[in-house]
Coordinates of C-alpha atoms and ligand atoms in Angstrom, one line a residue:
Chain M
M1 CA 77.7 128.4 344.3
V2 CA 78.9 129.0 340.7
E3 CA 78.3 125.3 340.1
G4 CA 74.7 125.6 341.4
S5 CA 73.9 128.5 339.2
H6 CA 75.2 126.7 336.2
Q7 CA 73.1 123.7 337.0
N8 CA 70.2 126.1 337.4
L9 CA 70.8 127.6 334.1
A10 CA 71.0 124.3 332.3
A11 CA 67.9 123.1 334.0
R12 CA 66.1 126.2 333.0
F13 CA 67.4 125.9 329.4
F14 CA 66.2 122.3 329.2
E15 CA 62.9 123.2 330.8
K16 CA 62.4 125.9 328.2
V17 CA 63.3 123.6 325.3
G18 CA 60.9 121.0 326.7
R19 CA 58.1 123.6 327.0
I20 CA 58.6 124.7 323.4
C21 CA 58.6 121.1 322.2
V22 CA 55.5 120.3 324.1
S23 CA 53.7 123.4 322.8
A24 CA 54.8 122.6 319.3
L25 CA 53.5 119.1 319.6
E26 CA 50.2 120.4 321.0
E27 CA 49.9 122.8 318.1
M28 CA 50.4 119.9 315.6
G29 CA 47.9 117.9 317.5
R30 CA 45.4 120.7 317.2
H31 CA 46.0 120.9 313.5
G32 CA 45.4 117.2 313.3
V33 CA 42.1 117.5 315.2
M34 CA 41.0 120.3 313.0
I35 CA 41.6 118.3 309.9
G36 CA 39.8 115.4 311.4
E37 CA 36.8 117.5 312.4
S38 CA 36.7 119.1 309.0
F39 CA 36.5 115.7 307.3
H40 CA 33.9 114.6 309.8
W41 CA 31.6 117.6 308.9
L42 CA 32.3 117.4 305.2
F43 CA 31.3 113.8 304.9
L44 CA 29.0 113.2 307.9
G45 CA 27.5 116.7 308.2
P46 CA 24.8 116.2 305.7
G47 CA 23.5 113.2 307.6
M48 CA 23.1 115.4 310.7
N49 CA 21.4 118.2 308.7
Q50 CA 24.6 120.1 308.9
P51 CA 25.7 120.2 305.2
V52 CA 28.6 122.3 304.1
R53 CA 27.1 125.1 301.9
L54 CA 28.4 125.4 298.4
G55 CA 27.5 129.0 298.5
A56 CA 29.9 129.6 301.4
V57 CA 32.6 127.7 299.6
F58 CA 32.2 130.0 296.5
T59 CA 32.2 133.1 298.6
E60 CA 35.5 132.0 300.1
M61 CA 36.9 131.1 296.7
M62 CA 36.0 134.6 295.6
E63 CA 37.7 136.1 298.6
I64 CA 40.8 133.9 298.7
G65 CA 41.2 133.5 295.0
V66 CA 39.6 135.8 292.6
R67 CA 40.4 139.0 294.6
A68 CA 44.0 138.0 294.7
I69 CA 44.5 137.5 291.0
G70 CA 45.8 141.0 290.3
I71 CA 48.6 141.1 292.9
I72 CA 49.6 137.5 292.3
G73 CA 49.7 138.0 288.6
I74 CA 52.0 141.0 288.9
M75 CA 54.3 139.2 291.3
A76 CA 54.5 136.1 289.2
A77 CA 55.3 138.1 286.1
A78 CA 58.0 140.0 287.9
I79 CA 59.5 136.8 289.2
G80 CA 59.4 135.2 285.7
A81 CA 61.2 138.2 284.2
M82 CA 63.7 138.2 287.1
L83 CA 64.5 134.5 286.5
A84 CA 65.0 135.2 282.8
I85 CA 67.3 138.2 283.4
Q86 CA 69.3 136.4 286.0
G87 CA 69.5 133.2 283.9
I88 CA 70.8 135.0 280.8
Y89 CA 73.3 137.0 282.9
S90 CA 74.8 133.9 284.5
L91 CA 74.6 131.6 281.4
K92 CA 76.4 134.2 279.4
I93 CA 79.6 133.3 281.3
F94 CA 79.5 130.0 279.5
G95 CA 78.1 131.4 276.3
A96 CA 75.1 129.2 276.9
E97 CA 72.3 131.9 277.0
G98 CA 70.2 129.6 274.7
H99 CA 69.7 127.2 277.6
V100 CA 68.0 129.9 279.7
V101 CA 64.6 128.3 279.0
V102 CA 65.4 125.1 280.9
G103 CA 66.3 127.0 284.1
V104 CA 63.4 129.4 283.9
A105 CA 60.8 126.7 283.2
F106 CA 62.0 124.4 286.0
S107 CA 62.3 127.0 288.7
M108 CA 59.1 128.7 287.8
V109 CA 56.9 125.6 287.6
R110 CA 58.5 123.6 290.4
E111 CA 59.4 126.3 292.9
F112 CA 58.6 129.9 292.4
A113 CA 55.0 129.8 291.3
P114 CA 53.8 127.7 294.3
L115 CA 56.0 129.6 296.7
I116 CA 55.1 133.2 295.7
T117 CA 51.4 132.2 295.4
G118 CA 51.5 130.5 298.8
I119 CA 53.2 133.4 300.5
L120 CA 50.9 136.0 299.0
V121 CA 47.7 134.1 299.8
A122 CA 49.0 133.5 303.3
G123 CA 49.7 137.2 303.8
R124 CA 46.3 138.2 302.4
S125 CA 43.9 135.5 303.5
G126 CA 45.7 133.7 306.3
S127 CA 45.7 136.8 308.4
A128 CA 42.2 137.8 307.3
L129 CA 40.9 134.4 308.4
S130 CA 42.5 134.7 311.8
A131 CA 41.2 138.2 312.3
R132 CA 37.7 137.3 311.2
L133 CA 37.4 134.2 313.4
G134 CA 39.2 135.8 316.3
T135 CA 36.8 138.7 316.2
M136 CA 33.9 136.3 316.1
K137 CA 35.3 134.5 319.0
I138 CA 35.6 137.5 321.3
N139 CA 32.2 138.8 320.2
Q140 CA 30.7 135.5 321.2
E141 CA 29.6 135.0 317.7
L142 CA 31.1 131.5 317.7
D143 CA 29.1 130.6 320.8
A144 CA 26.0 132.1 319.2
L145 CA 26.5 129.8 316.2
E146 CA 27.0 126.8 318.5
V147 CA 23.8 127.5 320.4
M148 CA 21.9 128.0 317.2
G149 CA 22.8 124.4 316.4
I150 CA 25.3 125.4 313.7
N151 CA 28.7 123.9 314.1
P152 CA 31.4 126.6 313.6
V153 CA 33.8 124.1 312.0
R154 CA 31.2 123.1 309.4
F155 CA 29.9 126.6 308.9
L156 CA 33.2 128.6 308.8
V157 CA 36.2 126.3 308.6
V158 CA 35.3 123.7 306.0
P159 CA 34.4 126.3 303.3
S160 CA 37.7 128.1 303.8
L161 CA 39.6 124.9 303.8
L162 CA 38.0 123.7 300.6
A163 CA 38.2 127.1 298.9
S164 CA 42.0 127.3 299.5
L165 CA 42.5 123.7 298.6
V166 CA 41.1 124.5 295.2
M167 CA 42.1 128.1 294.7
V168 CA 45.8 128.0 295.7
P169 CA 46.6 125.4 293.0
V170 CA 44.5 127.4 290.5
L171 CA 46.3 130.6 291.3
T172 CA 49.6 128.7 291.2
F173 CA 48.8 127.5 287.7
M174 CA 48.1 131.1 286.7
S175 CA 51.4 132.2 288.2
M176 CA 53.2 129.6 286.2
V177 CA 51.7 130.7 283.0
L178 CA 52.2 134.4 283.6
G179 CA 55.7 134.0 285.0
L180 CA 56.7 132.0 281.9
Y181 CA 55.0 134.5 279.6
A182 CA 57.0 137.4 281.2
A183 CA 60.2 135.4 280.9
A184 CA 59.4 134.7 277.2
L185 CA 58.9 138.4 276.6
Y186 CA 62.2 139.2 278.1
V187 CA 64.1 136.4 276.3
N188 CA 62.4 137.6 273.1
T189 CA 63.8 141.1 273.5
A190 CA 67.2 140.1 274.9
L191 CA 68.0 137.1 272.7
G192 CA 65.6 137.5 269.8
M193 CA 64.1 134.1 270.5
S194 CA 60.5 133.9 269.3
M195 CA 57.8 133.4 271.9
A196 CA 56.7 130.2 270.0
A197 CA 60.2 128.8 270.3
F198 CA 60.4 129.6 273.9
F199 CA 57.1 127.8 274.7
D200 CA 58.0 124.9 272.5
Q201 CA 61.2 124.4 274.4
T202 CA 59.4 124.9 277.7
I203 CA 56.9 122.1 276.8
D204 CA 59.8 119.9 275.7
V205 CA 61.8 120.2 279.0
L206 CA 58.9 120.1 281.4
S207 CA 57.2 116.8 282.1
V208 CA 53.8 116.3 283.7
D209 CA 55.6 115.3 286.9
D210 CA 56.9 118.9 287.2
L211 CA 53.5 120.3 286.8
I212 CA 52.1 117.9 289.4
H213 CA 55.0 118.6 291.7
G214 CA 54.2 122.4 291.6
L215 CA 50.4 122.0 291.9
S216 CA 50.4 119.4 294.7
K217 CA 52.7 121.6 296.7
A218 CA 50.3 124.5 296.1
A219 CA 47.4 122.3 297.4
I220 CA 49.4 121.5 300.6
F221 CA 50.2 125.2 301.1
G222 CA 46.5 125.9 300.7
V223 CA 45.5 123.5 303.4
L224 CA 48.3 124.6 305.7
F225 CA 47.5 128.3 305.5
A226 CA 43.8 127.7 306.0
L227 CA 44.5 125.5 309.1
I228 CA 46.9 128.0 310.6
G229 CA 44.7 130.9 310.0
V230 CA 41.6 129.2 311.4
L231 CA 43.4 127.8 314.5
N232 CA 45.0 131.1 315.5
G233 CA 41.5 132.7 315.1
F234 CA 39.8 130.1 317.3
L235 CA 42.4 130.3 320.0
V236 CA 42.2 134.1 320.4
K237 CA 41.9 135.3 324.0
G238 CA 41.6 138.7 325.5
G239 CA 39.9 141.2 323.3
A240 CA 41.1 143.2 320.3
E241 CA 44.7 143.0 321.3
G242 CA 44.4 139.2 321.2
V243 CA 43.1 139.4 317.7
G244 CA 46.0 141.6 316.6
K245 CA 48.5 139.1 318.1
A246 CA 46.7 136.1 316.5
T247 CA 46.9 137.8 313.1
T248 CA 50.6 138.5 313.3
R249 CA 51.2 135.0 314.6
S250 CA 49.2 133.5 311.8
V251 CA 51.1 135.3 309.0
V252 CA 54.5 134.4 310.5
Q253 CA 53.5 130.7 311.0
C254 CA 51.9 130.5 307.5
I255 CA 55.0 131.7 305.8
S256 CA 57.4 129.6 307.9
A257 CA 55.3 126.6 307.3
I258 CA 55.2 127.2 303.6
V259 CA 58.9 127.7 303.3
V260 CA 59.8 124.7 305.4
T261 CA 57.3 122.5 303.6
D262 CA 58.7 123.7 300.3
M263 CA 62.2 122.8 301.4
L264 CA 61.1 119.3 302.6
F265 CA 59.2 118.8 299.4
A266 CA 62.2 119.7 297.2
L267 CA 64.4 117.4 299.3
V268 CA 62.1 114.4 299.0
A269 CA 61.3 115.0 295.3
T270 CA 65.0 115.3 294.2
L271 CA 66.2 112.3 296.2
Chain H
M1 CA 12.9 106.6 325.6
S2 CA 11.9 106.9 329.3
D3 CA 15.2 108.5 330.0
T4 CA 15.1 111.1 327.3
E5 CA 11.5 112.1 327.6
K6 CA 10.8 114.7 330.3
P7 CA 10.2 112.8 333.5
N8 CA 8.8 115.9 335.3
A9 CA 6.7 118.0 333.0
K10 CA 7.3 121.1 335.0
N11 CA 11.1 120.9 335.2
V12 CA 12.7 122.4 332.1
I13 CA 16.2 122.7 333.4
E14 CA 17.7 120.6 336.2
V15 CA 21.2 121.2 337.4
R16 CA 22.8 119.0 340.0
G17 CA 26.2 119.4 341.7
L18 CA 27.7 121.5 338.9
V19 CA 31.4 122.0 339.5
T20 CA 33.6 123.8 337.0
H21 CA 37.1 125.1 336.6
Y22 CA 39.1 127.5 334.4
G23 CA 42.5 126.0 334.5
T24 CA 43.0 125.1 338.1
R25 CA 40.7 127.8 339.4
Q26 CA 37.4 126.5 340.6
I27 CA 34.6 128.8 339.4
L28 CA 31.4 126.9 340.5
N29 CA 31.5 124.7 343.5
G30 CA 28.5 122.4 343.3
V31 CA 25.5 124.3 342.1
D32 CA 21.9 122.9 342.1
V33 CA 19.2 124.7 340.3
D34 CA 15.8 123.8 338.9
I35 CA 14.0 126.0 336.4
N36 CA 10.3 125.4 335.8
E37 CA 8.3 125.6 332.7
G38 CA 7.0 129.1 331.9
E39 CA 8.8 131.0 334.6
I40 CA 11.4 133.7 334.5
M41 CA 14.3 132.7 336.5
V42 CA 16.8 135.5 337.3
I43 CA 20.3 134.6 338.2
M44 CA 22.0 137.4 340.2
G45 CA 25.4 137.9 341.7
G46 CA 28.3 140.3 341.7
S47 CA 30.7 140.8 338.8
G48 CA 32.9 137.7 338.5
S49 CA 30.7 135.5 340.6
G50 CA 30.4 133.0 337.7
K51 CA 27.0 134.0 336.3
S52 CA 28.0 134.0 332.7
T53 CA 29.9 130.7 333.2
F54 CA 26.9 129.2 334.8
L55 CA 24.8 130.3 331.8
R56 CA 27.2 128.8 329.4
H57 CA 26.7 125.5 331.1
L58 CA 22.9 125.8 330.9
M59 CA 23.3 126.2 327.2
A60 CA 25.6 123.2 326.9
L61 CA 28.4 125.3 325.6
Q62 CA 30.9 124.3 328.1
R63 CA 31.5 120.9 329.6
P64 CA 31.6 120.9 333.5
T65 CA 34.2 119.3 335.6
S66 CA 31.5 117.3 337.3
G67 CA 27.7 117.5 337.8
V68 CA 24.6 116.8 335.7
I69 CA 22.8 119.3 333.5
K70 CA 19.4 118.2 332.2
I71 CA 17.6 120.3 329.6
L72 CA 14.1 119.3 328.8
G73 CA 14.7 116.1 330.6
Q74 CA 17.9 115.1 328.6
D75 CA 21.3 114.8 330.2
V76 CA 23.1 117.1 327.7
W77 CA 26.6 115.6 328.0
K78 CA 25.3 112.1 327.5
L79 CA 23.5 112.9 324.3
P80 CA 25.0 111.9 320.9
Q81 CA 26.1 114.9 318.8
K82 CA 23.1 114.8 316.6
K83 CA 20.6 114.8 319.4
L84 CA 22.5 117.7 321.0
F85 CA 22.0 119.7 317.8
E86 CA 18.3 118.9 317.9
L87 CA 18.1 120.0 321.5
R88 CA 19.9 123.3 320.8
K89 CA 17.3 124.3 318.3
K90 CA 14.9 124.5 321.2
L91 CA 17.2 127.1 322.9
G92 CA 17.5 130.8 322.1
V93 CA 20.2 133.1 323.5
T94 CA 21.0 136.8 323.7
F95 CA 24.6 137.2 324.6
Q96 CA 26.0 140.1 326.6
G97 CA 27.2 142.0 323.6
G98 CA 24.4 140.8 321.3
A99 CA 26.8 138.6 319.2
L100 CA 25.2 139.5 315.9
F101 CA 27.2 138.4 312.9
S102 CA 28.9 141.5 311.7
S103 CA 29.3 140.3 308.1
M104 CA 25.5 139.9 307.7
T105 CA 22.6 142.4 307.7
V106 CA 20.2 142.4 310.6
G107 CA 17.7 140.5 308.4
E108 CA 20.2 137.9 307.4
N109 CA 21.2 137.5 311.0
I110 CA 17.7 136.8 312.0
M111 CA 17.0 134.5 309.1
L112 CA 20.2 132.4 309.6
P113 CA 18.6 129.8 311.9
L114 CA 15.7 129.4 309.5
Y115 CA 18.0 129.1 306.6
E116 CA 20.1 126.5 308.3
H117 CA 17.4 124.4 309.9
T118 CA 14.3 124.7 307.8
K119 CA 13.4 124.3 304.1
L120 CA 11.2 127.3 303.9
D121 CA 11.4 129.5 300.9
R122 CA 13.0 132.9 301.1
L123 CA 9.8 134.9 301.1
T124 CA 8.4 133.0 304.1
M125 CA 11.6 133.4 306.0
Q126 CA 11.5 137.1 305.3
I127 CA 8.0 137.4 306.6
M128 CA 8.9 135.5 309.7
A129 CA 11.9 137.6 310.3
R130 CA 9.8 140.7 309.9
M131 CA 7.3 139.4 312.4
K132 CA 9.9 138.9 315.0
L133 CA 11.5 142.3 314.3
E134 CA 8.0 143.7 314.8
V135 CA 7.9 142.2 318.2
V136 CA 11.2 143.9 319.2
D137 CA 10.2 147.2 317.6
L138 CA 12.8 147.0 314.9
A139 CA 10.6 146.6 311.8
G140 CA 12.2 148.2 308.8
F141 CA 15.8 147.8 310.0
E142 CA 16.4 144.5 308.1
D143 CA 18.9 145.9 305.7
L144 CA 21.1 147.7 308.1
M145 CA 24.4 146.2 309.2
P146 CA 24.8 145.5 313.0
S147 CA 27.5 148.2 313.1
E148 CA 24.9 150.7 312.1
L149 CA 22.7 150.0 315.2
S150 CA 22.8 151.5 318.6
G151 CA 23.6 149.3 321.7
G152 CA 19.9 148.8 322.6
M153 CA 18.9 148.0 319.0
V154 CA 21.7 145.4 318.8
K155 CA 20.3 143.7 321.9
R156 CA 16.8 143.8 320.5
A157 CA 17.9 142.4 317.1
A158 CA 19.7 139.7 319.0
E159 CA 16.5 138.9 320.8
A160 CA 14.6 138.7 317.5
R161 CA 17.2 136.2 316.3
A162 CA 17.0 134.2 319.6
V163 CA 13.2 133.7 319.2
I164 CA 13.1 133.1 315.5
M165 CA 12.8 129.3 315.9
D166 CA 10.2 129.7 318.7
P167 CA 12.5 128.2 321.3
R168 CA 11.2 126.5 324.4
I169 CA 13.9 128.2 326.6
L170 CA 15.3 131.6 326.2
F171 CA 18.6 132.8 327.8
F172 CA 19.7 136.4 328.4
D173 CA 23.1 137.4 329.6
E174 CA 23.0 140.9 331.2
P175 CA 20.2 142.3 329.0
S176 CA 20.7 145.8 330.5
A177 CA 24.5 146.0 330.6
G178 CA 25.7 149.1 329.0
L179 CA 22.3 150.5 328.3
D180 CA 20.6 153.6 329.7
P181 CA 17.8 153.1 332.2
V182 CA 15.0 153.8 329.8
V183 CA 16.2 151.4 327.2
S184 CA 16.9 148.7 329.7
S185 CA 13.5 149.1 331.2
Q186 CA 12.0 148.6 327.7
L187 CA 14.1 145.4 327.4
D188 CA 12.6 144.2 330.6
D189 CA 9.1 144.8 329.2
L190 CA 10.1 142.9 326.1
I191 CA 11.2 139.9 328.2
L192 CA 7.9 139.9 330.1
R193 CA 6.0 140.2 326.8
L194 CA 7.9 137.2 325.3
R195 CA 7.0 135.0 328.3
D196 CA 3.3 136.1 328.2
A197 CA 2.9 135.9 324.4
M198 CA 4.9 132.8 323.7
G199 CA 4.9 131.0 327.0
M200 CA 8.6 130.6 327.0
T201 CA 10.8 129.6 329.9
I202 CA 13.3 132.4 330.4
C203 CA 16.5 132.5 332.3
V204 CA 18.1 135.9 332.7
V205 CA 21.5 136.7 334.2
T206 CA 21.8 140.2 335.6
H207 CA 23.4 142.2 338.4
E208 CA 20.7 144.9 338.2
L209 CA 18.4 144.6 341.2
E210 CA 15.7 146.8 339.9
S211 CA 15.4 144.8 336.7
A212 CA 15.6 141.5 338.5
F213 CA 12.7 142.5 340.8
K214 CA 10.6 143.7 337.9
I215 CA 10.8 140.6 335.8
A216 CA 11.6 137.6 338.0
D217 CA 9.3 134.9 339.1
R218 CA 12.1 133.4 341.0
I219 CA 15.7 134.5 341.8
T220 CA 18.9 132.6 342.3
V221 CA 21.7 134.4 343.9
L222 CA 25.2 133.2 343.1
D223 CA 28.1 134.2 345.3
K224 CA 31.7 133.1 344.8
G225 CA 30.6 130.1 342.9
S226 CA 27.9 128.8 345.3
I227 CA 24.2 129.4 345.6
L228 CA 23.4 131.8 348.3
F229 CA 19.6 131.8 347.8
T230 CA 16.9 130.5 345.6
G231 CA 13.3 131.7 345.8
T232 CA 10.7 134.2 344.9
V233 CA 11.2 138.0 344.9
E234 CA 9.2 138.3 348.2
E235 CA 11.2 135.6 349.9
L236 CA 14.4 137.4 348.8
R237 CA 13.2 140.8 350.1
N238 CA 12.3 139.3 353.5
H239 CA 15.3 137.1 353.9
P240 CA 16.9 137.3 357.3
S241 CA 20.5 136.7 356.2
D242 CA 22.8 139.7 356.6
R243 CA 24.8 138.8 353.5
I244 CA 21.7 138.9 351.3
Q245 CA 20.5 142.1 352.9
N246 CA 23.9 143.7 352.3
L247 CA 23.6 142.6 348.7
L248 CA 20.1 144.1 348.3
N249 CA 21.0 147.3 349.9
R250 CA 24.3 147.6 348.0
R251 CA 26.2 147.8 351.2
S252 CA 29.9 147.6 350.6
E253 CA 31.3 144.2 351.2
E254 CA 34.9 145.2 351.5
A255 CA 35.1 144.2 355.1
E256 CA 34.3 140.7 354.1
I257 CA 37.2 140.1 351.8
D258 CA 38.8 136.9 352.8
A259 CA 42.3 137.5 354.4
D260 CA 43.9 134.7 352.3
E261 CA 42.5 136.0 349.1
Y262 CA 43.7 139.5 349.9
L263 CA 47.2 138.2 350.7
R264 CA 47.3 136.2 347.5
R265 CA 46.3 139.2 345.5
L266 CA 49.0 141.3 347.0
T267 CA 51.7 138.8 346.4
G268 CA 50.5 138.4 342.9
D269 CA 50.2 134.6 343.1
K270 CA 48.3 134.2 339.9
E271 CA 47.2 130.8 338.8
E272 CA 47.5 130.1 335.2
A273 CA 44.3 131.1 333.6
E274 CA 43.9 128.4 330.9
G275 CA 41.7 128.7 327.9
M276 CA 38.5 126.8 328.2
P277 CA 38.2 123.4 326.6
R278 CA 36.3 123.5 323.4
Ligands
ADP1 N1 37.5 132.0 329.4 C1 37.9 132.1 330.6 N2 39.1 131.7 331.0 C2 39.6 131.9 332.3 N3 38.9 132.4 333.3 C3 37.6 132.9 333.0 C4 37.1 132.8 331.6 N4 35.8 133.3 331.6 C5 35.6 133.7 332.9 N5 36.7 133.5 333.7 C6 36.8 133.8 335.1 O1 35.7 133.1 335.8 C7 35.1 134.0 336.8 C8 33.7 134.1 336.5 O2 33.4 134.7 335.3 P1 32.0 135.0 334.7 O3 31.3 133.8 334.7 O4 32.2 135.8 333.5 O5 31.4 136.0 335.8 P2 30.2 137.0 335.8 O6 29.5 136.8 334.5 O7 29.4 136.7 337.0 O8 30.8 138.4 335.8 C9 35.9 135.3 336.7 O9 36.8 135.4 337.8 C10 36.6 135.3 335.4 O10 37.8 135.9 335.5
MG2 MG1 29.0 138.1 332.8

């Protein structure tokens, strides 16, 4: 009897693990299909009289990028200052405060700028994308588009994807600059190092590779969050409640995806 | 070309053996329907009988499990994607809730198909949109957002959008749902006017008998995923079948609930309701 229930438990456990694996694979498959479809419309759409509208891309860039400048700028500056404060505090132990620039420059450009930008954009626009597409789905607006002969992927998804592919790296670059600037200000007051000296040292220690590392990560984050936002929106079922669930799911998935990708990227890049 | 050109000039939509499922649940079990050029075909049936699902198939929005759907003589699921887009430009739809794009004004909603499919200049598009708004008595409301319209106005604006490309076939899902009798009667008049003025073929889904009798040239009654009746209004009125007479006289059908179905409902044996394939 006891044996039986144990077996039962094990079976159920493995069944559950199996289910989760299958649904995760399915989800990845859907992302793959969505990327494929997006490329299809981007390149073959014009031939079918279904071009991707530049106007729509710019609108999305405005929404994803320009409107986020304020908050991302503030966060990046705060993180830059925090890195400087923390750096000086710990380097003081070895009497090596002067080397703070190295630590700040590397961590800001390679890690923190893409990460904080990615997370903020995901929270702002990933959820908005899911909510918007989900609402359109339950209001049958997606069907209406389809019947009008307007492909929803071409009309709604590709512009968001392109906009975030461009805007997340741009915002990340802005974060790098602002973060370093805030750090320089703090170092200037704390150690009396001039701003010029700070930036000279920064440029000395950083290579183009570091910059590319940070920006390409940002581009990947951009694609990831657009895909996750869009897919959760498209898969909404069951009314307003479904939209709410999709939005939450989308933010959680975006941030997890960004953090995990970041870790993998760091692992591969430092091998 | 012989296959893609209309073989029968009168037959605008031809459905044969349409079977469809949501997940494992069968919704339509082999439906055959013909819709002729210039007629108003009304599809009736109780709530949940599969009317909206059937309509989605007629618009090539959903791929059936099996069966053939020919629109304007073309087998829609055998068409290459590009041809399907071309075909869809000849269809217009008003969905149950109107489905206006909430981020655009009424005018932009109506102009969207023109903007996407034609190379007209903006002024011409605006004039065309105004003309269609005139037809649905909404002239002057171009600059409002859909959220600022009443239910009946949303439906009418959606109709204006549906006819902006002068489609060959027009579909309506529940035009009178959620509207008061006066407004829904106005919508019926509008549907009749569209057919008479533009010679469109119109397919209306409804569960309102009164409205159906007023506008229909022919009626198809769907019941539990099968066709119970197809014919003219007169034929329907004089039909000998009890089941149809019950339906017409709104007699309760509770006695007819299938014992199996009832038991299944009590024991809560729900099949997985899967999302539809895109
Ligand atoms: N997307 C869907 N997924 C699963 N089941 C659905 C879906 N849409 C409709 N159904 C089910 O199919 C049946 C027919 O629905 P529908 O075509 O909307 O009926 P009607 O329009 O006649 O009220 C209903 O039982 C409904 O629950
Ligand atoms: Mg319905």
